Short mmCIF file of C-alpha atoms in Angstrom, two decimals:
data_model
loop_
_atom_site.label_atom_id
_atom_site.label_comp_id
_atom_site.label_asym_id
_atom_site.label_seq_id
_atom_site.Cartn_x
_atom_site.Cartn_y
_atom_site.Cartn_z
CA MET A 1 108.09 103.64 127.05
CA SER A 2 107.30 107.15 125.78
CA VAL A 3 105.05 107.96 122.83
CA PHE A 4 108.10 109.05 120.84
CA GLN A 5 109.93 105.76 121.46
CA THR A 6 106.84 103.74 120.63
CA TYR A 7 106.32 105.37 117.25
CA LEU A 8 110.06 105.39 116.57
CA GLN A 9 110.04 101.60 116.89
CA LEU A 10 106.87 101.31 114.82
CA GLY A 11 108.47 103.30 112.00
CA PHE A 12 111.71 101.32 112.19
CA TYR A 13 110.00 97.93 112.14
CA HIS A 14 107.46 98.94 109.50
CA ILE A 15 110.19 99.29 106.89
CA PHE A 16 111.08 95.62 107.49
CA ASN A 17 107.44 94.48 107.56
CA LEU A 18 106.24 92.28 104.70
CA ARG A 19 103.60 94.93 104.06
CA ALA A 20 106.36 97.38 103.14
CA TYR A 21 108.66 95.14 101.13
CA ASP A 22 107.97 97.23 98.03
CA HIS A 23 109.90 100.07 99.69
CA ILE A 24 112.82 97.73 100.34
CA VAL A 25 112.80 96.70 96.67
CA PHE A 26 112.83 100.38 95.69
CA LEU A 27 115.86 101.04 97.91
CA LEU A 28 117.59 98.02 96.37
CA ALA A 29 117.00 99.39 92.87
CA LEU A 30 118.02 102.90 93.93
CA CYS A 31 121.35 101.72 95.36
CA ALA A 32 122.18 99.10 92.72
CA PRO A 33 124.38 101.36 90.52
CA TYR A 34 126.62 102.35 93.43
CA VAL A 35 129.44 100.70 95.33
CA LEU A 36 130.55 101.15 98.91
CA ALA A 37 133.02 103.89 97.89
CA ASP A 38 130.07 105.91 96.57
CA TRP A 39 128.44 106.08 100.01
CA ARG A 40 128.33 109.89 99.95
CA ARG A 41 126.28 109.89 96.75
CA VAL A 42 124.03 107.19 98.19
CA VAL A 43 123.46 109.26 101.33
CA ALA A 44 122.54 112.22 99.11
CA LEU A 45 120.09 110.03 97.19
CA VAL A 46 118.47 108.66 100.34
CA THR A 47 118.28 112.18 101.79
CA SER A 48 116.46 113.37 98.64
CA PHE A 49 114.08 110.42 98.92
CA THR A 50 113.59 111.30 102.60
CA VAL A 51 112.72 114.92 101.83
CA GLY A 52 110.08 113.77 99.36
CA HIS A 53 108.39 111.16 101.48
CA SER A 54 108.61 113.20 104.69
CA LEU A 55 106.63 115.96 103.00
CA THR A 56 103.77 113.82 101.77
CA LEU A 57 103.81 111.62 104.87
CA ALA A 58 103.19 114.71 106.99
CA LEU A 59 100.61 116.29 104.67
CA ALA A 60 98.60 113.09 104.27
CA THR A 61 98.75 112.09 107.93
CA LEU A 62 97.60 115.55 109.02
CA GLY A 63 94.76 115.42 106.50
CA VAL A 64 96.02 118.30 104.38
CA VAL A 65 95.99 116.23 101.18
CA ASN A 66 93.69 113.42 100.10
CA TYR A 67 94.61 110.67 97.66
CA SER A 68 93.49 107.38 96.22
CA ALA A 69 95.18 104.52 98.09
CA ALA A 70 94.67 102.23 95.10
CA LEU A 71 96.41 104.72 92.80
CA ILE A 72 99.39 105.07 95.15
CA GLU A 73 99.69 101.29 95.48
CA ALA A 74 99.91 101.13 91.68
CA LEU A 75 102.36 104.03 91.40
CA ILE A 76 104.87 102.59 93.90
CA PRO A 77 105.83 99.61 91.68
CA ILE A 78 105.96 102.01 88.73
CA THR A 79 108.63 104.03 90.57
CA ILE A 80 110.60 100.79 91.02
CA LEU A 81 110.23 99.89 87.34
CA LEU A 82 111.38 103.35 86.21
CA THR A 83 114.39 103.22 88.55
CA CYS A 84 115.30 99.78 87.17
CA LEU A 85 114.97 101.01 83.58
CA VAL A 86 117.40 103.84 84.34
CA ASN A 87 119.79 101.30 85.87
CA LEU A 88 119.53 98.97 82.87
CA GLY A 89 120.22 101.91 80.59
CA LYS A 90 123.40 102.65 82.54
CA ALA A 91 124.44 98.99 82.41
CA GLY A 92 124.05 98.95 78.64
CA LYS A 93 126.46 101.82 78.12
CA ALA A 94 130.16 101.10 78.35
CA GLU A 95 131.85 104.24 79.68
CA PRO A 96 134.81 105.44 77.64
CA ARG A 97 138.03 105.68 79.61
CA LEU A 98 138.24 109.42 79.02
CA ALA A 99 134.68 109.93 80.23
CA ARG A 100 135.52 108.27 83.52
CA ARG A 101 138.22 110.84 84.18
CA LEU A 102 135.98 113.83 83.55
CA ARG A 103 133.91 115.29 86.36
CA PRO A 104 130.17 114.98 85.59
CA GLU A 105 128.22 118.20 85.13
CA PRO A 106 126.31 119.37 88.24
CA ILE A 107 122.99 118.92 86.42
CA VAL A 108 123.88 115.28 85.68
CA LEU A 109 124.69 114.66 89.34
CA ALA A 110 121.48 116.37 90.47
CA LEU A 111 119.09 114.38 88.25
CA PRO A 112 119.15 111.14 90.30
CA ASN A 113 118.52 113.14 93.49
CA LEU A 114 115.59 114.96 91.88
CA LEU A 115 114.14 111.67 90.68
CA ALA A 116 114.54 110.15 94.15
CA ALA A 117 112.76 113.15 95.71
CA VAL A 118 109.83 112.89 93.27
CA PHE A 119 109.49 109.16 93.89
CA GLY A 120 109.73 109.87 97.61
CA LEU A 121 106.53 111.94 97.34
CA ILE A 122 104.70 108.84 96.17
CA HIS A 123 106.22 106.51 98.76
CA GLY A 124 105.39 108.97 101.55
CA LEU A 125 101.70 108.60 100.73
CA GLY A 126 102.15 104.84 100.97
CA PHE A 127 103.71 105.19 104.43
CA SER A 128 100.88 107.47 105.56
CA SER A 129 98.23 104.79 105.00
CA TYR A 130 99.82 102.58 107.64
CA LEU A 131 100.47 105.46 110.05
CA ARG A 132 96.88 106.67 109.86
CA GLU A 133 95.70 103.15 110.72
CA LEU A 134 97.82 103.34 113.87
CA LEU A 135 96.68 106.83 114.85
CA GLY A 136 92.96 106.29 114.39
CA ARG A 137 90.99 109.49 115.03
CA GLN A 138 93.90 111.51 116.45
CA SER A 139 93.93 114.82 114.54
CA ARG A 140 97.30 116.46 115.34
CA PRO A 141 99.82 113.69 115.92
CA ILE A 142 102.95 115.84 115.60
CA ILE A 143 105.16 113.85 117.99
CA GLU A 144 103.94 110.53 116.59
CA LEU A 145 104.52 111.71 113.03
CA LEU A 146 108.06 112.90 113.78
CA ALA A 147 108.98 109.73 115.67
CA PHE A 148 107.54 107.44 112.98
CA ASN A 149 109.44 109.30 110.26
CA VAL A 150 112.72 109.10 112.18
CA GLY A 151 112.15 105.38 112.70
CA VAL A 152 111.57 104.85 108.99
CA GLU A 153 114.78 106.74 108.20
CA LEU A 154 116.83 104.66 110.61
CA GLY A 155 115.41 101.53 109.01
CA GLN A 156 116.22 102.84 105.54
CA LEU A 157 119.80 103.63 106.50
CA LEU A 158 120.24 100.12 107.84
CA ILE A 159 118.84 98.60 104.64
CA VAL A 160 121.03 100.78 102.43
CA SER A 161 124.10 99.87 104.50
CA VAL A 162 123.33 96.17 104.09
CA ILE A 163 122.88 96.59 100.32
CA LEU A 164 126.20 98.42 99.95
CA VAL A 165 128.09 95.88 102.08
CA LEU A 166 126.50 93.00 100.17
CA GLY A 167 127.51 94.63 96.91
CA PHE A 168 131.05 95.10 98.20
CA ILE A 169 131.29 91.41 99.12
CA ILE A 170 129.98 90.25 95.76
CA LEU A 171 132.09 92.66 93.73
CA ARG A 172 135.33 92.43 95.69
CA VAL A 173 135.35 89.06 97.42
CA PHE A 174 133.68 87.09 94.61
CA ASN A 175 135.16 89.36 91.92
CA ALA A 176 131.85 89.79 90.10
CA ALA A 177 131.56 92.41 87.38
CA HIS A 178 129.73 95.56 88.41
CA ARG A 179 127.68 95.45 85.20
CA ASP A 180 126.49 91.93 86.03
CA TRP A 181 125.58 92.98 89.58
CA LEU A 182 123.60 95.93 88.26
CA LEU A 183 121.79 93.79 85.67
CA VAL A 184 120.89 91.02 88.12
CA VAL A 185 119.71 93.32 90.93
CA SER A 186 117.77 95.65 88.64
CA GLY A 187 116.24 92.75 86.73
CA ALA A 188 115.11 91.06 89.95
CA ALA A 189 113.67 94.32 91.34
CA ALA A 190 111.88 95.01 88.04
CA GLY A 191 110.38 91.52 88.09
CA ILE A 192 109.03 91.98 91.61
CA ALA A 193 107.67 95.43 90.71
CA LEU A 194 105.93 94.05 87.62
CA VAL A 195 104.23 91.35 89.69
CA LEU A 196 103.10 93.99 92.20
CA LEU A 197 101.77 96.25 89.44
CA LEU A 198 99.86 93.46 87.72
CA GLY A 199 98.40 92.50 91.08
CA GLN A 200 97.13 96.04 91.59
CA LEU A 201 95.66 96.24 88.10
CA ALA A 202 93.97 92.83 88.27
#
């Protein structure tokens, strides 16, 4: 197996590792407001998140930036909590029928992507801690960095696909209300994030 394939697998499996479940919870919160028909918007969100964490993953792994691991571990659950709060705010607002027909302003559509990119910067630093453990003293791991990042992205896409399909089943097959789905998922994600945050601050 080549170096690229090895680190591709490591990146893919890391996203499913219990050590990285906070990233899975973030993706769950990020995708909660959307249904399967919104897959294009979800792809745009995940792409924005990818741009953010790819940047800091590369900079931190190559030693260009230094950071406090403890601070990042505390900030990751905060990004989940903030995402959940945005979701809960959306769930609490009943959209007027007329508003549903109007096309949202470009700035309104861009805000979730910008938020995802900013949060991606934080999560990328979290990913880099694990990658630097794998690399040891290697100073210029360009191929390893690229392969690991691609592996993480493939894992994220799989997770997002599962979330959207699960939401489709619950909303369509079991005829659940979208507001209830959003409240339950966001509430659960916020609860997990709060436990993580308190654990970091203890």
